[in-house]
């Protein structure tokens, strides 16, 4: 917090420096540019740090979701195929087909959780498309 | 026995009770569910009792909880979804408080039993299906037929969408259960390392045992994060699934 409140004043100083460069020697100008660079660098580092911290918890909750979504869909596919085989008597075929379909469902689940597939809702104008978009941004 | 990492999940009967051949005993799991409900309901009732226009400290906490879940639901399901607010809020608070209860030593963690999380997941998906069918009739099944897919691909896509839908309650329950279970086992195993090191190595063991103890401290912090994140993930997924029931045009 303290760092952040100092930043604007430091920057203002740098701005006013650049305004009256006309009557400055090359050396002074160089040193001022250096200090400005340093200030900008520290400020950028702060921003990147806070961004990364936010990303950490969001990324963690996404990771928790993605891993199970993928594995479970494959298991469900295999399970449904196995059940069909058992009741219809088409052993191994339904299980093979549904295992592959389950794999597809797992990929779909993961893409949806990651917001890479816009849940087809973007095709539809209206409030639902709006809310979808916002969620993907988050 | 002291080092058995599974022992903490054992269900013990506190008050044996049997009604018509059905075992309705009051167990330690039931005790902690009751405590969770009592604590969360009691806290909300007492803290909002003053109904201050300018909230005090406690009232701010309960208002923050309320706002957090309300924004979550409104963002993903729209204002139409707010009729499900009581359900989502109770679910979030129950999972959060029971997970945090589980962080006390010697306390029982309700969410480490898959039957509890599965019951929640079935309730959520049941609500989605029943409400979706009530509101949209057969239009609800449009959920499984995405728009803009070429006709030849539709049969395959429908199967994939149905499998994806079936996998939802399972992944919802397994995620919560597995994370809480694995976290508590890991904590116990690392703490157990320290005990057995001291028991077998004597004086040198005390120095070496610092390592697993440091890990246990770090894992405890991680577990607090997981306790919150799991409640959050469960709540946000509930909101997204309810959104499908309200707007199935997917």
mmCIF file of C-alpha atoms in Angstrom:
data_model
loop_
_atom_site.group_PDB
_atom_site.id
_atom_site.type_symbol
_atom_site.label_atom_id
_atom_site.label_comp_id
_atom_site.label_asym_id
_atom_site.label_seq_id
_atom_site.Cartn_x
_atom_site.Cartn_y
_atom_site.Cartn_z
ATOM 1 C CA UNK A 1 0.000 0.000 0.000
ATOM 2 C CA UNK A 2 2.710 2.434 1.030
ATOM 3 C CA UNK A 3 4.650 1.716 -2.139
ATOM 4 C CA UNK A 4 1.644 2.322 -4.295
ATOM 5 C CA UNK A 5 0.849 5.684 -2.755
ATOM 6 C CA UNK A 6 4.420 6.797 -3.355
ATOM 7 C CA UNK A 7 4.385 5.811 -6.976
ATOM 8 C CA UNK A 8 2.214 8.601 -8.386
ATOM 9 C CA UNK A 9 4.332 11.355 -6.818
ATOM 10 C CA UNK A 10 7.507 9.760 -8.157
ATOM 11 C CA UNK A 11 5.995 9.579 -11.583
ATOM 12 C CA UNK A 12 4.769 13.163 -11.481
ATOM 13 C CA UNK A 13 8.292 14.258 -10.708
ATOM 14 C CA UNK A 14 9.568 12.362 -13.699
ATOM 15 C CA UNK A 15 6.930 13.978 -15.894
ATOM 16 C CA UNK A 16 7.830 17.489 -14.874
ATOM 17 C CA UNK A 17 11.481 16.609 -15.487
ATOM 18 C CA UNK A 18 10.797 15.672 -19.062
ATOM 19 C CA UNK A 19 8.908 18.938 -19.539
ATOM 20 C CA UNK A 20 11.925 21.172 -18.963
ATOM 21 C CA UNK A 21 14.614 19.122 -20.653
ATOM 22 C CA UNK A 22 15.595 22.075 -22.794
ATOM 23 C CA UNK A 23 18.043 23.577 -20.298
ATOM 24 C CA UNK A 24 19.681 20.393 -19.074
ATOM 25 C CA UNK A 25 23.038 18.904 -19.916
ATOM 26 C CA UNK A 26 23.285 15.522 -21.577
ATOM 27 C CA UNK A 27 24.667 13.973 -18.373
ATOM 28 C CA UNK A 28 21.809 15.178 -16.167
ATOM 29 C CA UNK A 29 19.333 14.039 -18.750
ATOM 30 C CA UNK A 30 20.886 10.574 -18.824
ATOM 31 C CA UNK A 31 20.787 10.171 -15.057
ATOM 32 C CA UNK A 32 17.186 11.321 -14.953
ATOM 33 C CA UNK A 33 16.219 8.880 -17.643
ATOM 34 C CA UNK A 34 17.895 6.142 -15.637
ATOM 35 C CA UNK A 35 15.961 6.980 -12.488
ATOM 36 C CA UNK A 36 12.732 7.165 -14.439
ATOM 37 C CA UNK A 37 13.451 3.745 -15.880
ATOM 38 C CA UNK A 38 14.081 2.352 -12.422
ATOM 39 C CA UNK A 39 10.804 3.767 -11.128
ATOM 40 C CA UNK A 40 8.870 2.356 -14.043
ATOM 41 C CA UNK A 41 10.492 -1.028 -13.584
ATOM 42 C CA UNK A 42 9.614 -1.260 -9.892
ATOM 43 C CA UNK A 43 6.088 -0.178 -10.627
ATOM 44 C CA UNK A 44 5.645 -2.754 -13.363
ATOM 45 C CA UNK A 45 6.988 -5.462 -11.090
ATOM 46 C CA UNK A 46 4.350 -4.577 -8.502
ATOM 47 C CA UNK A 47 1.614 -4.861 -11.083
ATOM 48 C CA UNK A 48 2.857 -8.179 -12.404
ATOM 49 C CA UNK A 49 3.149 -9.517 -8.855
ATOM 50 C CA UNK A 50 -0.417 -8.647 -7.929
ATOM 51 C CA UNK A 51 -1.669 -10.077 -11.230
ATOM 52 C CA UNK A 52 0.176 -13.294 -10.613
ATOM 53 C CA UNK A 53 -1.208 -13.560 -7.089
ATOM 54 C CA UNK A 54 -4.760 -13.230 -8.402
ATOM 55 C CA UNK A 55 -4.005 -15.759 -11.120
ATOM 56 C CA UNK A 56 -2.689 -18.231 -8.559
ATOM 57 C CA UNK A 57 -5.959 -18.726 -6.705
ATOM 58 C CA UNK A 58 -8.030 -18.627 -9.891
ATOM 59 C CA UNK A 59 -5.661 -21.065 -11.526
ATOM 60 C CA UNK A 60 -5.764 -23.330 -8.505
ATOM 61 C CA UNK A 61 -9.546 -23.553 -8.530
ATOM 62 C CA UNK A 62 -9.477 -24.131 -12.305
ATOM 63 C CA UNK A 63 -6.928 -26.913 -11.872
ATOM 64 C CA UNK A 64 -9.123 -28.596 -9.266
ATOM 65 C CA UNK A 65 -11.980 -28.571 -11.747
ATOM 66 C CA UNK A 66 -10.157 -29.519 -14.937
ATOM 67 C CA UNK A 67 -8.454 -32.643 -13.614
ATOM 68 C CA UNK A 68 -11.619 -34.296 -12.295
ATOM 69 C CA UNK A 69 -13.809 -33.167 -15.210
ATOM 70 C CA UNK A 70 -11.588 -34.965 -17.706
ATOM 71 C CA UNK A 71 -11.047 -38.212 -15.818
ATOM 72 C CA UNK A 72 -14.647 -38.591 -14.691
ATOM 73 C CA UNK A 73 -16.075 -38.204 -18.207
ATOM 74 C CA UNK A 74 -13.896 -41.081 -19.472
ATOM 75 C CA UNK A 75 -14.949 -43.258 -16.534
ATOM 76 C CA UNK A 76 -18.605 -42.436 -17.136
ATOM 77 C CA UNK A 77 -18.224 -43.300 -20.824
ATOM 78 C CA UNK A 78 -16.625 -46.638 -19.989
ATOM 79 C CA UNK A 79 -19.284 -47.311 -17.343
ATOM 80 C CA UNK A 80 -22.206 -46.549 -19.663
ATOM 81 C CA UNK A 81 -20.665 -48.708 -22.385
ATOM 82 C CA UNK A 82 -20.115 -51.550 -19.951
ATOM 83 C CA UNK A 83 -23.725 -51.364 -18.756
ATOM 84 C CA UNK A 84 -25.028 -51.425 -22.353
ATOM 85 C CA UNK A 85 -22.805 -54.423 -23.122
ATOM 86 C CA UNK A 86 -24.139 -56.211 -20.095
ATOM 87 C CA UNK A 87 -27.801 -55.693 -20.881
ATOM 88 C CA UNK A 88 -27.687 -55.957 -24.689
ATOM 89 C CA UNK A 89 -24.914 -58.516 -24.884
ATOM 90 C CA UNK A 90 -22.742 -56.737 -27.419
ATOM 91 C CA UNK A 91 -19.560 -57.229 -25.377
ATOM 92 C CA UNK A 92 -16.752 -55.342 -25.987
ATOM 93 C CA UNK A 93 -18.176 -53.048 -28.717
ATOM 94 C CA UNK A 94 -20.390 -50.646 -26.776
ATOM 95 C CA UNK A 95 -17.678 -50.221 -24.181
ATOM 96 C CA UNK A 96 -15.077 -49.400 -26.831
ATOM 97 C CA UNK A 97 -17.344 -46.916 -28.584
ATOM 98 C CA UNK A 98 -18.505 -45.255 -25.368
ATOM 99 C CA UNK A 99 -14.969 -45.090 -24.002
ATOM 100 C CA UNK A 100 -14.031 -43.040 -27.054
ATOM 101 C CA UNK A 101 -17.179 -40.926 -26.738
ATOM 102 C CA UNK A 102 -16.338 -40.437 -23.053
ATOM 103 C CA UNK A 103 -12.920 -39.212 -24.074
ATOM 104 C CA UNK A 104 -14.648 -36.700 -26.354
ATOM 105 C CA UNK A 105 -16.925 -35.658 -23.495
ATOM 106 C CA UNK A 106 -13.900 -35.231 -21.236
ATOM 107 C CA UNK A 107 -12.190 -32.958 -23.747
ATOM 108 C CA UNK A 108 -15.446 -31.012 -24.115
ATOM 109 C CA UNK A 109 -15.758 -30.688 -20.325
ATOM 110 C CA UNK A 110 -12.218 -29.378 -20.021
ATOM 111 C CA UNK A 111 -12.605 -26.913 -22.895
ATOM 112 C CA UNK A 112 -15.841 -25.678 -21.349
ATOM 113 C CA UNK A 113 -14.343 -25.263 -17.888
ATOM 114 C CA UNK A 114 -11.421 -23.397 -19.396
ATOM 115 C CA UNK A 115 -13.804 -21.161 -21.354
ATOM 116 C CA UNK A 116 -12.310 -22.184 -24.702
ATOM 117 C CA UNK A 117 -15.668 -23.409 -26.005
ATOM 118 C CA UNK A 118 -18.244 -20.683 -25.612
ATOM 119 C CA UNK A 119 -20.994 -23.217 -24.792
ATOM 120 C CA UNK A 120 -22.643 -22.418 -28.139
ATOM 121 C CA UNK A 121 -24.488 -19.695 -26.342
ATOM 122 C CA UNK A 122 -22.520 -16.953 -28.021
ATOM 123 C CA UNK A 123 -24.411 -17.805 -31.223
ATOM 124 C CA UNK A 124 -27.591 -16.634 -29.572
ATOM 125 C CA UNK A 125 -28.119 -12.943 -29.062
ATOM 126 C CA UNK A 126 -29.665 -11.975 -25.748
ATOM 127 C CA UNK A 127 -28.890 -11.768 -22.065
ATOM 128 C CA UNK A 128 -27.538 -15.300 -21.818
ATOM 129 C CA UNK A 129 -24.767 -14.623 -24.309
ATOM 130 C CA UNK A 130 -23.909 -11.573 -22.256
ATOM 131 C CA UNK A 131 -23.502 -13.454 -18.988
ATOM 132 C CA UNK A 132 -21.442 -16.141 -20.705
ATOM 133 C CA UNK A 133 -18.999 -13.611 -22.022
ATOM 134 C CA UNK A 134 -18.498 -12.118 -18.602
ATOM 135 C CA UNK A 135 -17.781 -15.483 -17.072
ATOM 136 C CA UNK A 136 -15.144 -16.259 -19.667
ATOM 137 C CA UNK A 137 -13.428 -12.961 -18.971
ATOM 138 C CA UNK A 138 -13.204 -13.838 -15.315
ATOM 139 C CA UNK B 1 -3.078 -47.225 15.686
ATOM 140 C CA UNK B 2 -1.739 -43.760 16.424
ATOM 141 C CA UNK B 3 -0.208 -43.623 12.965
ATOM 142 C CA UNK B 4 -3.162 -45.017 11.065
ATOM 143 C CA UNK B 5 -4.059 -42.189 8.643
ATOM 144 C CA UNK B 6 -7.487 -43.672 7.856
ATOM 145 C CA UNK B 7 -8.625 -43.972 11.449
ATOM 146 C CA UNK B 8 -9.847 -40.362 11.540
ATOM 147 C CA UNK B 9 -12.582 -41.130 9.005
ATOM 148 C CA UNK B 10 -14.173 -43.940 10.987
ATOM 149 C CA UNK B 11 -17.844 -43.428 11.797
ATOM 150 C CA UNK B 12 -18.738 -44.223 15.380
ATOM 151 C CA UNK B 13 -22.215 -44.466 16.822
ATOM 152 C CA UNK B 14 -22.746 -41.985 19.610
ATOM 153 C CA UNK B 15 -26.410 -42.771 20.286
ATOM 154 C CA UNK B 16 -27.437 -46.153 18.834
ATOM 155 C CA UNK B 17 -30.935 -45.991 17.408
ATOM 156 C CA UNK B 18 -32.877 -48.353 15.201
ATOM 157 C CA UNK B 19 -36.310 -47.665 13.759
ATOM 158 C CA UNK B 20 -38.081 -50.497 11.969
ATOM 159 C CA UNK B 21 -34.864 -52.297 11.069
ATOM 160 C CA UNK B 22 -33.263 -49.128 9.692
ATOM 161 C CA UNK B 23 -30.145 -47.940 11.449
ATOM 162 C CA UNK B 24 -30.765 -44.309 12.404
ATOM 163 C CA UNK B 25 -27.970 -43.992 14.958
ATOM 164 C CA UNK B 26 -26.674 -40.572 15.833
ATOM 165 C CA UNK B 27 -23.049 -40.811 14.654
ATOM 166 C CA UNK B 28 -20.036 -38.540 14.946
ATOM 167 C CA UNK B 29 -20.725 -37.516 11.347
ATOM 168 C CA UNK B 30 -24.260 -36.496 12.285
ATOM 169 C CA UNK B 31 -22.910 -34.641 15.304
ATOM 170 C CA UNK B 32 -20.629 -32.518 13.141
ATOM 171 C CA UNK B 33 -23.359 -31.873 10.580
ATOM 172 C CA UNK B 34 -25.549 -30.644 13.430
ATOM 173 C CA UNK B 35 -22.726 -28.496 14.771
ATOM 174 C CA UNK B 36 -22.136 -27.055 11.291
ATOM 175 C CA UNK B 37 -25.775 -26.134 10.846
ATOM 176 C CA UNK B 38 -26.003 -24.783 14.392
ATOM 177 C CA UNK B 39 -22.866 -22.660 14.009
ATOM 178 C CA UNK B 40 -23.673 -21.227 10.578
ATOM 179 C CA UNK B 41 -27.357 -20.593 11.334
ATOM 180 C CA UNK B 42 -26.608 -19.265 14.814
ATOM 181 C CA UNK B 43 -23.908 -16.953 13.511
ATOM 182 C CA UNK B 44 -26.100 -15.540 10.758
ATOM 183 C CA UNK B 45 -29.084 -15.063 13.059
ATOM 184 C CA UNK B 46 -27.141 -13.486 15.922
ATOM 185 C CA UNK B 47 -24.956 -11.271 13.749
ATOM 186 C CA UNK B 48 -27.867 -9.822 11.802
ATOM 187 C CA UNK B 49 -30.027 -9.499 14.892
ATOM 188 C CA UNK B 50 -29.229 -5.808 15.342
ATOM 189 C CA UNK B 51 -30.272 -5.012 11.743
ATOM 190 C CA UNK B 52 -28.034 -1.973 11.787
ATOM 191 C CA UNK B 53 -28.178 0.298 8.785
ATOM 192 C CA UNK B 54 -24.466 0.730 9.356
ATOM 193 C CA UNK B 55 -23.319 -2.846 9.968
ATOM 194 C CA UNK B 56 -21.097 -3.762 12.874
ATOM 195 C CA UNK B 57 -18.157 -6.124 12.528
ATOM 196 C CA UNK B 58 -20.124 -9.365 12.762
ATOM 197 C CA UNK B 59 -22.941 -8.088 10.610
ATOM 198 C CA UNK B 60 -20.384 -7.104 7.958
ATOM 199 C CA UNK B 61 -19.074 -10.646 7.871
ATOM 200 C CA UNK B 62 -22.488 -12.161 7.281
ATOM 201 C CA UNK B 63 -23.318 -9.465 4.736
ATOM 202 C CA UNK B 64 -20.057 -10.217 2.931
ATOM 203 C CA UNK B 65 -20.967 -13.912 2.779
ATOM 204 C CA UNK B 66 -24.392 -13.019 1.448
ATOM 205 C CA UNK B 67 -23.041 -10.606 -1.175
ATOM 206 C CA UNK B 68 -20.351 -13.056 -2.265
ATOM 207 C CA UNK B 69 -22.802 -15.843 -3.036
ATOM 208 C CA UNK B 70 -25.419 -13.458 -4.454
ATOM 209 C CA UNK B 71 -22.895 -12.006 -6.925
ATOM 210 C CA UNK B 72 -21.689 -15.478 -7.850
ATOM 211 C CA UNK B 73 -25.220 -16.596 -8.643
ATOM 212 C CA UNK B 74 -26.242 -13.399 -10.427
ATOM 213 C CA UNK B 75 -23.114 -13.422 -12.589
ATOM 214 C CA UNK B 76 -23.565 -16.965 -13.837
ATOM 215 C CA UNK B 77 -27.335 -17.523 -13.802
ATOM 216 C CA UNK B 78 -28.699 -13.997 -14.173
ATOM 217 C CA UNK B 79 -31.283 -12.383 -11.914
ATOM 218 C CA UNK B 80 -33.721 -15.192 -12.780
ATOM 219 C CA UNK B 81 -31.418 -17.547 -10.927
ATOM 220 C CA UNK B 82 -31.856 -15.639 -7.674
ATOM 221 C CA UNK B 83 -34.818 -17.842 -6.761
ATOM 222 C CA UNK B 84 -32.240 -20.547 -6.093
ATOM 223 C CA UNK B 85 -30.257 -18.309 -3.785
ATOM 224 C CA UNK B 86 -31.359 -20.054 -0.544
ATOM 225 C CA UNK B 87 -30.173 -23.399 -1.886
ATOM 226 C CA UNK B 88 -26.826 -22.186 -3.204
ATOM 227 C CA UNK B 89 -26.145 -20.117 -0.094
ATOM 228 C CA UNK B 90 -26.940 -23.011 2.267
ATOM 229 C CA UNK B 91 -24.798 -25.394 0.224
ATOM 230 C CA UNK B 92 -21.848 -23.001 0.145
ATOM 231 C CA UNK B 93 -22.046 -22.212 3.839
ATOM 232 C CA UNK B 94 -22.522 -25.836 4.886
ATOM 233 C CA UNK B 95 -19.551 -27.058 2.858
ATOM 234 C CA UNK B 96 -17.342 -24.159 3.940
ATOM 235 C CA UNK B 97 -18.146 -24.404 7.651
ATOM 236 C CA UNK B 98 -17.915 -28.201 7.802
ATOM 237 C CA UNK B 99 -14.579 -28.121 5.952
ATOM 238 C CA UNK B 100 -13.277 -25.517 8.392
ATOM 239 C CA UNK B 101 -14.554 -27.606 11.316
ATOM 240 C CA UNK B 102 -12.490 -30.438 9.902
ATOM 241 C CA UNK B 103 -9.334 -28.350 10.321
ATOM 242 C CA UNK B 104 -9.547 -28.633 14.120
ATOM 243 C CA UNK B 105 -7.493 -31.550 15.462
ATOM 244 C CA UNK B 106 -9.658 -34.511 16.564
ATOM 245 C CA UNK B 107 -12.676 -33.134 14.722
ATOM 246 C CA UNK B 108 -14.521 -35.119 12.099
ATOM 247 C CA UNK B 109 -14.625 -33.874 8.504
ATOM 248 C CA UNK B 110 -18.081 -34.525 7.116
ATOM 249 C CA UNK B 111 -17.039 -34.028 3.474
ATOM 250 C CA UNK B 112 -14.533 -36.911 3.568
ATOM 251 C CA UNK B 113 -17.421 -39.334 3.014
ATOM 252 C CA UNK B 114 -18.509 -39.635 -0.587
ATOM 253 C CA UNK B 115 -22.085 -40.421 0.414
ATOM 254 C CA UNK B 116 -22.454 -36.873 1.765
ATOM 255 C CA UNK B 117 -20.991 -35.132 -1.279
ATOM 256 C CA UNK B 118 -22.861 -37.468 -3.638
ATOM 257 C CA UNK B 119 -26.134 -36.599 -1.896
ATOM 258 C CA UNK B 120 -25.408 -32.895 -2.475
ATOM 259 C CA UNK B 121 -24.482 -33.462 -6.119
ATOM 260 C CA UNK B 122 -27.602 -35.547 -6.758
ATOM 261 C CA UNK B 123 -29.692 -32.838 -5.106
ATOM 262 C CA UNK B 124 -28.162 -30.151 -7.356
ATOM 263 C CA UNK B 125 -28.530 -32.140 -10.586
ATOM 264 C CA UNK B 126 -32.017 -33.282 -9.520
ATOM 265 C CA UNK B 127 -33.010 -29.650 -9.051
ATOM 266 C CA UNK B 128 -31.573 -28.797 -12.474
ATOM 267 C CA UNK B 129 -33.471 -31.612 -14.213
ATOM 268 C CA UNK B 130 -36.787 -31.121 -12.384
ATOM 269 C CA UNK B 131 -36.793 -27.335 -12.704
ATOM 270 C CA UNK B 132 -35.531 -27.474 -16.297
ATOM 271 C CA UNK B 133 -38.320 -29.857 -17.310
ATOM 272 C CA UNK B 134 -40.930 -27.869 -15.380
ATOM 273 C CA UNK B 135 -39.958 -24.579 -16.915
ATOM 274 C CA UNK B 136 -39.030 -25.600 -20.460
ATOM 275 C CA UNK B 137 -40.852 -28.876 -20.965
ATOM 276 C CA UNK B 138 -39.145 -30.867 -23.673
ATOM 277 C CA UNK B 139 -37.223 -27.758 -24.687
ATOM 278 C CA UNK B 140 -34.900 -28.728 -21.849
ATOM 279 C CA UNK B 141 -33.455 -31.467 -24.052
ATOM 280 C CA UNK B 142 -32.130 -28.804 -26.413
ATOM 281 C CA UNK B 143 -29.344 -28.748 -23.836
ATOM 282 C CA UNK B 144 -27.980 -31.829 -25.548
ATOM 283 C CA UNK B 145 -28.213 -30.486 -29.100
ATOM 284 C CA UNK B 146 -25.840 -27.583 -29.584
ATOM 285 C CA UNK B 147 -26.664 -25.058 -32.257
ATOM 286 C CA UNK B 148 -24.614 -24.653 -35.404
ATOM 287 C CA UNK B 149 -23.511 -28.284 -35.610
ATOM 288 C CA UNK B 150 -23.653 -29.942 -39.072
ATOM 289 C CA UNK B 151 -26.495 -32.490 -39.299
ATOM 290 C CA UNK B 152 -24.217 -35.462 -39.873
ATOM 291 C CA UNK B 153 -22.390 -34.856 -36.595
ATOM 292 C CA UNK B 154 -25.493 -34.404 -34.428
ATOM 293 C CA UNK B 155 -25.876 -38.065 -33.268
ATOM 294 C CA UNK B 156 -22.271 -38.202 -32.097
ATOM 295 C CA UNK B 157 -22.459 -34.789 -30.449
ATOM 296 C CA UNK B 158 -25.669 -35.717 -28.623
ATOM 297 C CA UNK B 159 -24.019 -38.802 -27.127
ATOM 298 C CA UNK B 160 -21.005 -36.748 -26.083
ATOM 299 C CA UNK B 161 -23.212 -34.061 -24.536
ATOM 300 C CA UNK B 162 -25.245 -36.650 -22.647
ATOM 301 C CA UNK B 163 -22.092 -38.285 -21.294
ATOM 302 C CA UNK B 164 -20.795 -34.857 -20.336
ATOM 303 C CA UNK B 165 -24.055 -34.191 -18.479
ATOM 304 C CA UNK B 166 -23.947 -37.543 -16.665
ATOM 305 C CA UNK B 167 -20.363 -36.895 -15.622
ATOM 306 C CA UNK B 168 -21.348 -33.651 -13.883
ATOM 307 C CA UNK B 169 -22.820 -34.983 -10.638
ATOM 308 C CA UNK B 170 -20.035 -37.548 -10.431
ATOM 309 C CA UNK B 171 -17.218 -35.066 -10.885
ATOM 310 C CA UNK B 172 -18.998 -32.634 -8.550
ATOM 311 C CA UNK B 173 -19.092 -35.161 -5.719
ATOM 312 C CA UNK B 174 -15.778 -36.891 -6.382
ATOM 313 C CA UNK B 175 -13.868 -33.602 -6.540
ATOM 314 C CA UNK B 176 -15.054 -32.393 -3.140
ATOM 315 C CA UNK B 177 -14.718 -35.793 -1.464
ATOM 316 C CA UNK B 178 -11.307 -36.653 -2.947
ATOM 317 C CA UNK B 179 -9.746 -33.308 -2.154
ATOM 318 C CA UNK B 180 -10.840 -33.316 1.479
ATOM 319 C CA UNK B 181 -9.928 -36.974 1.980
ATOM 320 C CA UNK B 182 -6.519 -36.710 0.320
ATOM 321 C CA UNK B 183 -5.692 -33.514 2.181
ATOM 322 C CA UNK B 184 -6.485 -34.972 5.582
ATOM 323 C CA UNK B 185 -4.617 -38.212 4.874
ATOM 324 C CA UNK B 186 -1.540 -36.258 3.732
ATOM 325 C CA UNK B 187 -1.612 -34.143 6.871
ATOM 326 C CA UNK B 188 -1.840 -37.224 9.072
ATOM 327 C CA UNK B 189 0.904 -39.083 7.201
ATOM 328 C CA UNK B 190 3.362 -36.207 7.464
ATOM 329 C CA UNK B 191 2.598 -35.681 11.136
ATOM 330 C CA UNK B 192 3.020 -39.429 11.635
ATOM 331 C CA UNK B 193 6.523 -39.269 10.101
ATOM 332 C CA UNK B 194 7.606 -36.943 12.884
ATOM 333 C CA UNK B 195 6.289 -39.284 15.565
ATOM 334 C CA UNK B 196 7.963 -42.393 14.162
ATOM 335 C CA UNK B 197 11.254 -40.542 13.570
ATOM 336 C CA UNK B 198 11.424 -39.508 17.203
ATOM 337 C CA UNK B 199 10.445 -42.986 18.352
ATOM 338 C CA UNK B 200 13.086 -44.795 16.299
ATOM 339 C CA UNK B 201 16.026 -42.380 16.147
ATOM 340 C CA UNK B 202 16.027 -40.990 19.668
ATOM 341 C CA UNK B 203 17.784 -37.655 20.135
ATOM 342 C CA UNK B 204 18.753 -37.275 16.474
ATOM 343 C CA UNK B 205 15.132 -37.879 15.605
ATOM 344 C CA UNK B 206 14.087 -34.569 17.148
ATOM 345 C CA UNK B 207 16.327 -32.691 14.691
ATOM 346 C CA UNK B 208 15.219 -34.696 11.653
ATOM 347 C CA UNK B 209 11.548 -34.511 12.681
ATOM 348 C CA UNK B 210 11.599 -30.748 12.133
ATOM 349 C CA UNK B 211 11.339 -31.398 8.403
ATOM 350 C CA UNK B 212 7.986 -33.244 8.376
ATOM 351 C CA UNK B 213 6.674 -30.817 10.987
ATOM 352 C CA UNK B 214 7.512 -27.892 8.712
ATOM 353 C CA UNK B 215 5.695 -29.707 5.918
ATOM 354 C CA UNK B 216 2.691 -30.260 8.169
ATOM 355 C CA UNK B 217 2.520 -26.537 8.922
ATOM 356 C CA UNK B 218 2.694 -25.682 5.223
ATOM 357 C CA UNK B 219 0.076 -28.307 4.376
ATOM 358 C CA UNK B 220 -2.243 -26.959 7.054
ATOM 359 C CA UNK B 221 -2.197 -23.575 5.336
ATOM 360 C CA UNK B 222 -2.848 -25.280 2.006
ATOM 361 C CA UNK B 223 -5.736 -27.213 3.523
ATOM 362 C CA UNK B 224 -7.395 -24.001 4.682
ATOM 363 C CA UNK B 225 -7.156 -22.737 1.109
ATOM 364 C CA UNK B 226 -8.572 -26.006 -0.237
ATOM 365 C CA UNK B 227 -11.406 -25.929 2.322
ATOM 366 C CA UNK B 228 -12.503 -22.548 0.996
ATOM 367 C CA UNK B 229 -11.823 -23.263 -2.683
ATOM 368 C CA UNK B 230 -13.803 -26.498 -2.650
ATOM 369 C CA UNK B 231 -16.845 -24.737 -1.226
ATOM 370 C CA UNK B 232 -16.374 -21.993 -3.824
ATOM 371 C CA UNK B 233 -15.988 -24.422 -6.736
ATOM 372 C CA UNK B 234 -19.040 -26.398 -5.625
ATOM 373 C CA UNK B 235 -21.110 -23.222 -5.389
ATOM 374 C CA UNK B 236 -19.985 -21.803 -8.736
ATOM 375 C CA UNK B 237 -20.619 -25.086 -10.555
ATOM 376 C CA UNK B 238 -24.070 -25.296 -8.960
ATOM 377 C CA UNK B 239 -24.748 -21.810 -10.333
ATOM 378 C CA UNK B 240 -23.569 -22.804 -13.809
ATOM 379 C CA UNK B 241 -25.717 -25.943 -13.870
ATOM 380 C CA UNK B 242 -28.749 -23.995 -12.645
ATOM 381 C CA UNK B 243 -28.088 -21.589 -15.493
ATOM 382 C CA UNK B 244 -28.479 -24.527 -17.892
ATOM 383 C CA UNK B 245 -31.855 -25.323 -16.347
ATOM 384 C CA UNK B 246 -33.022 -21.725 -16.668
ATOM 385 C CA UNK B 247 -31.629 -21.095 -20.165
ATOM 386 C CA UNK B 248 -31.323 -24.524 -21.807
ATOM 387 C CA UNK B 249 -30.818 -23.013 -25.267
ATOM 388 C CA UNK B 250 -27.168 -23.848 -24.807
#
